[in-house]
Amino acid sequence: MSESAELRGILAIDTALGTSVAFGAGGQVFEASSDDALGHAERIGSLISQVLNDAGVGPDAVSTVVAGIGPGPFTGLRVGIAAAHAFALGRGVPLLPLQGHEAVALEVLEQGAAAGVRVVQDARRRELFVTEYSGLDWAGVPVRSGDPHLVPRAEYVGVPHEVWPERIPATRLVELAARRLAAGHGFEPNQALYLRAPDVKQPGAPKRVST
């Protein structure tokens, strides 16, 4: 990592696939994660405490919070986004939204095995979340060639350079935030990428009963 992209108190939180938290400062990154697909709310507080303890710092060392905005399922994804918002608000520090698939793509593209990569994630309901990346730009940030979208699992056709992540690597979210800040790159809109309506919907108006 270049000197200009030195890590300075960046906390990253993602709950699109399990729960993943990382804290980076002084050129080091500490990560803690859980693969529990349902226990985001129960795990996230202890994971944040763990990475800060591992780094030997308190909450006041966090100068920036990265929120993984998906794509991901409604139930899990909103927990991490809410936690990131609450931490950033409590500390009075900036919130930087990033797509989780970008972190997965970075991990693959930095290995140099392929010029591009497709990230594929189980979206449930017999569907997949899919995002395409063509490579890395001059700042070492993945270039998105196809926005995240839903594909019916039955219609999906695989490609040679694809990856199905088991979790979103929060360490890479920290690194991406540092690189984007150093390069003057922007961040994503501050909204979750559910890509479809949530499973639970508000009830409609009651039907009129005729007499």
CSV table of C-alpha atoms in Angstrom, one decimal:
chain,number,residue,atom,x,y,z
A,1,MET,CA,0.0,0.0,0.0
A,2,SER,CA,1.3,3.4,-0.9
A,3,GLU,CA,2.2,6.0,1.7
A,4,SER,CA,-0.6,8.3,0.5
A,5,ALA,CA,-3.1,5.5,1.1
A,6,GLU,CA,-2.0,4.9,4.7
A,7,LEU,CA,-4.7,3.5,6.9
A,8,ARG,CA,-6.0,6.0,9.4
A,9,GLY,CA,-8.7,4.8,11.8
A,10,ILE,CA,-11.0,3.2,9.2
A,11,LEU,CA,-13.7,0.9,10.6
A,12,ALA,CA,-15.6,-1.2,8.0
A,13,ILE,CA,-18.8,-3.1,8.7
A,14,ASP,CA,-20.6,-5.5,6.4
A,15,THR,CA,-23.5,-7.9,6.9
A,16,ALA,CA,-24.4,-9.0,3.4
A,17,LEU,CA,-22.9,-12.5,4.0
A,18,GLY,CA,-22.6,-13.4,7.6
A,19,THR,CA,-21.0,-10.5,9.6
A,20,SER,CA,-17.6,-9.0,8.9
A,21,VAL,CA,-15.8,-6.1,10.6
A,22,ALA,CA,-12.4,-4.7,10.2
A,23,PHE,CA,-10.4,-1.8,11.6
A,24,GLY,CA,-7.3,-0.3,9.9
A,25,ALA,CA,-4.7,2.2,11.2
A,26,GLY,CA,-1.0,2.7,10.9
A,27,GLY,CA,-0.6,0.3,8.0
A,28,GLN,CA,-2.3,-2.6,9.8
A,29,VAL,CA,-5.8,-4.1,9.5
A,30,PHE,CA,-7.6,-6.2,12.1
A,31,GLU,CA,-10.6,-8.3,11.0
A,32,ALA,CA,-13.2,-10.4,12.8
A,33,SER,CA,-16.1,-12.2,11.2
A,34,SER,CA,-18.9,-14.7,11.8
A,35,ASP,CA,-20.5,-16.9,9.2
A,36,ASP,CA,-23.8,-17.0,11.1
A,37,ALA,CA,-26.4,-16.0,8.5
A,38,LEU,CA,-29.0,-15.1,11.0
A,39,GLY,CA,-27.2,-13.7,14.0
A,40,HIS,CA,-26.0,-10.3,12.6
A,41,ALA,CA,-27.6,-8.2,15.4
A,42,GLU,CA,-26.2,-10.5,18.1
A,43,ARG,CA,-22.7,-10.6,16.7
A,44,ILE,CA,-21.9,-7.2,15.3
A,45,GLY,CA,-21.3,-5.4,18.6
A,46,SER,CA,-18.9,-8.0,19.9
A,47,LEU,CA,-17.0,-8.1,16.6
A,48,ILE,CA,-16.5,-4.3,16.6
A,49,SER,CA,-15.2,-4.6,20.2
A,50,GLN,CA,-12.9,-7.4,19.1
A,51,VAL,CA,-11.2,-5.6,16.3
A,52,LEU,CA,-10.7,-2.5,18.3
A,53,ASN,CA,-9.3,-4.5,21.2
A,54,ASP,CA,-7.0,-6.4,18.8
A,55,ALA,CA,-5.8,-3.0,17.5
A,56,GLY,CA,-5.3,-1.8,21.1
A,57,VAL,CA,-7.5,1.3,20.6
A,58,GLY,CA,-10.8,2.6,21.7
A,59,PRO,CA,-13.8,4.0,19.7
A,60,ASP,CA,-12.2,7.4,19.6
A,61,ALA,CA,-9.5,6.1,17.2
A,62,VAL,CA,-12.1,5.6,14.5
A,63,SER,CA,-12.0,8.6,12.1
A,64,THR,CA,-14.1,7.1,9.2
A,65,VAL,CA,-16.7,4.4,9.0
A,66,VAL,CA,-17.3,2.3,5.9
A,67,ALA,CA,-20.7,0.7,5.4
A,68,GLY,CA,-21.1,-2.3,3.1
A,69,ILE,CA,-24.3,-1.5,1.2
A,70,GLY,CA,-24.7,-4.8,-0.6
A,71,PRO,CA,-26.0,-6.2,-2.7
A,72,GLY,CA,-27.6,-8.5,-0.1
A,73,PRO,CA,-30.8,-9.7,1.5
A,74,PHE,CA,-32.9,-7.1,3.3
A,75,THR,CA,-32.9,-8.8,6.7
A,76,GLY,CA,-29.2,-9.1,7.1
A,77,LEU,CA,-27.9,-6.1,5.2
A,78,ARG,CA,-29.9,-3.5,7.1
A,79,VAL,CA,-28.3,-4.6,10.4
A,80,GLY,CA,-24.7,-3.7,9.3
A,81,ILE,CA,-25.8,-0.5,7.6
A,82,ALA,CA,-27.7,0.6,10.7
A,83,ALA,CA,-24.7,-0.2,12.9
A,84,ALA,CA,-22.3,1.8,10.6
A,85,HIS,CA,-24.6,4.8,10.7
A,86,ALA,CA,-25.0,4.6,14.4
A,87,PHE,CA,-21.2,4.4,15.0
A,88,ALA,CA,-20.5,7.2,12.6
A,89,LEU,CA,-23.2,9.4,14.1
A,90,GLY,CA,-22.0,8.7,17.6
A,91,ARG,CA,-18.4,9.5,16.8
A,92,GLY,CA,-19.3,12.4,14.5
A,93,VAL,CA,-17.2,11.0,11.7
A,94,PRO,CA,-17.8,10.5,7.9
A,95,LEU,CA,-19.8,7.5,6.7
A,96,LEU,CA,-18.4,6.0,3.4
A,97,PRO,CA,-20.8,3.6,1.5
A,98,LEU,CA,-19.1,0.8,-0.6
A,99,GLN,CA,-20.4,-2.2,-2.5
A,100,GLY,CA,-19.3,-5.5,-0.9
A,101,HIS,CA,-18.7,-7.1,-4.3
A,102,GLU,CA,-16.0,-4.5,-5.0
A,103,ALA,CA,-14.1,-5.9,-2.0
A,104,VAL,CA,-14.4,-9.4,-3.3
A,105,ALA,CA,-13.2,-8.3,-6.8
A,106,LEU,CA,-10.2,-6.5,-5.3
A,107,GLU,CA,-9.1,-9.7,-3.5
A,108,VAL,CA,-9.3,-11.7,-6.8
A,109,LEU,CA,-7.9,-9.0,-9.2
A,110,GLU,CA,-4.8,-8.3,-7.0
A,111,GLN,CA,-3.8,-11.9,-7.4
A,112,GLY,CA,-3.3,-11.2,-11.1
A,113,ALA,CA,-4.9,-14.5,-12.2
A,114,ALA,CA,-7.4,-12.7,-14.4
A,115,ALA,CA,-7.9,-9.4,-16.1
A,116,GLY,CA,-11.6,-9.3,-15.0
A,117,VAL,CA,-13.9,-11.1,-12.6
A,118,ARG,CA,-17.5,-11.7,-12.1
A,119,VAL,CA,-18.8,-11.8,-8.5
A,120,VAL,CA,-21.8,-14.1,-7.9
A,121,GLN,CA,-23.7,-14.3,-4.6
A,122,ASP,CA,-26.7,-16.3,-3.6
A,123,ALA,CA,-29.7,-14.0,-3.4
A,124,ARG,CA,-32.2,-16.6,-2.2
A,125,ARG,CA,-35.6,-17.1,-3.8
A,126,ARG,CA,-33.7,-19.0,-6.6
A,127,GLU,CA,-31.9,-15.9,-7.7
A,128,LEU,CA,-28.3,-14.6,-7.8
A,129,PHE,CA,-26.7,-11.2,-7.3
A,130,VAL,CA,-24.2,-10.7,-10.1
A,131,THR,CA,-21.6,-7.9,-10.6
A,132,GLU,CA,-18.9,-7.6,-13.3
A,133,TYR,CA,-15.5,-6.0,-13.0
A,134,SER,CA,-13.1,-5.4,-15.9
A,135,GLY,CA,-9.9,-4.9,-13.9
A,136,LEU,CA,-8.1,-2.4,-11.6
A,137,ASP,CA,-7.7,1.3,-12.3
A,138,TRP,CA,-4.6,3.4,-11.7
A,139,ALA,CA,-5.4,3.7,-8.0
A,140,GLY,CA,-5.9,-0.1,-7.5
A,141,VAL,CA,-9.7,0.2,-7.3
A,142,PRO,CA,-11.8,-2.3,-9.3
A,143,VAL,CA,-13.6,-1.0,-12.3
A,144,ARG,CA,-17.2,-2.0,-12.5
A,145,SER,CA,-18.2,-3.0,-16.0
A,146,GLY,CA,-21.7,-4.3,-15.1
A,147,ASP,CA,-23.8,-3.0,-12.2
A,148,PRO,CA,-25.2,-5.4,-9.6
A,149,HIS,CA,-28.3,-7.2,-10.9
A,150,LEU,CA,-30.5,-10.2,-10.2
A,151,VAL,CA,-30.3,-13.3,-12.3
A,152,PRO,CA,-32.6,-16.3,-12.0
A,153,ARG,CA,-30.5,-19.2,-10.8
A,154,ALA,CA,-32.0,-21.5,-13.5
A,155,GLU,CA,-31.0,-19.1,-16.2
A,156,TYR,CA,-27.4,-18.4,-15.0
A,157,VAL,CA,-24.5,-19.3,-17.3
A,158,GLY,CA,-21.1,-19.4,-15.6
A,159,VAL,CA,-17.9,-17.9,-16.9
A,160,PRO,CA,-14.3,-18.9,-16.4
A,161,HIS,CA,-13.3,-16.0,-14.1
A,162,GLU,CA,-16.1,-15.9,-11.5
A,163,VAL,CA,-16.0,-16.0,-7.7
A,164,TRP,CA,-18.7,-17.1,-5.2
A,165,PRO,CA,-17.7,-15.4,-1.9
A,166,GLU,CA,-18.5,-17.1,1.4
A,167,ARG,CA,-18.3,-13.6,3.1
A,168,ILE,CA,-17.5,-10.0,2.2
A,169,PRO,CA,-13.9,-9.3,3.2
A,170,ALA,CA,-14.1,-6.3,5.5
A,171,THR,CA,-10.3,-5.9,5.3
A,172,ARG,CA,-10.6,-5.2,1.7
A,173,LEU,CA,-13.4,-2.6,2.3
A,174,VAL,CA,-10.9,-0.8,4.6
A,175,GLU,CA,-8.2,-0.9,1.9
A,176,LEU,CA,-10.7,0.3,-0.8
A,177,ALA,CA,-11.7,3.2,1.4
A,178,ALA,CA,-8.1,4.2,1.9
A,179,ARG,CA,-7.3,4.0,-1.8
A,180,ARG,CA,-10.5,5.9,-2.8
A,181,LEU,CA,-9.7,8.7,-0.3
A,182,ALA,CA,-6.1,9.0,-1.4
A,183,ALA,CA,-7.0,9.1,-5.1
A,184,GLY,CA,-10.0,11.5,-4.7
A,185,HIS,CA,-12.4,8.9,-5.9
A,186,GLY,CA,-16.1,9.1,-4.9
A,187,PHE,CA,-18.1,6.6,-2.9
A,188,GLU,CA,-21.5,5.0,-3.5
A,189,PRO,CA,-24.9,6.6,-2.8
A,190,ASN,CA,-25.9,6.2,0.8
A,191,GLN,CA,-28.6,3.6,0.2
A,192,ALA,CA,-28.8,-0.2,0.5
A,193,LEU,CA,-28.6,-2.4,-2.6
A,194,TYR,CA,-31.5,-4.8,-1.9
A,195,LEU,CA,-32.3,-5.0,-5.7
A,196,ARG,CA,-35.8,-6.1,-4.9
A,197,ALA,CA,-38.6,-5.6,-2.4
A,198,PRO,CA,-38.1,-7.0,1.2
A,199,ASP,CA,-39.8,-10.3,2.1
A,200,VAL,CA,-41.9,-8.6,4.7
A,201,LYS,CA,-44.2,-5.9,3.4
A,202,GLN,CA,-46.4,-3.4,5.1
A,203,PRO,CA,-50.0,-4.6,5.2
A,204,GLY,CA,-52.4,-3.0,2.8
A,205,ALA,CA,-55.6,-1.2,3.7
A,206,PRO,CA,-58.3,-3.5,5.1
A,207,LYS,CA,-60.8,-4.8,2.6
A,208,ARG,CA,-64.3,-3.3,2.8
A,209,VAL,CA,-66.9,-5.8,4.1
A,210,SER,CA,-70.2,-5.6,2.3
A,211,THR,CA,-73.4,-6.2,4.3
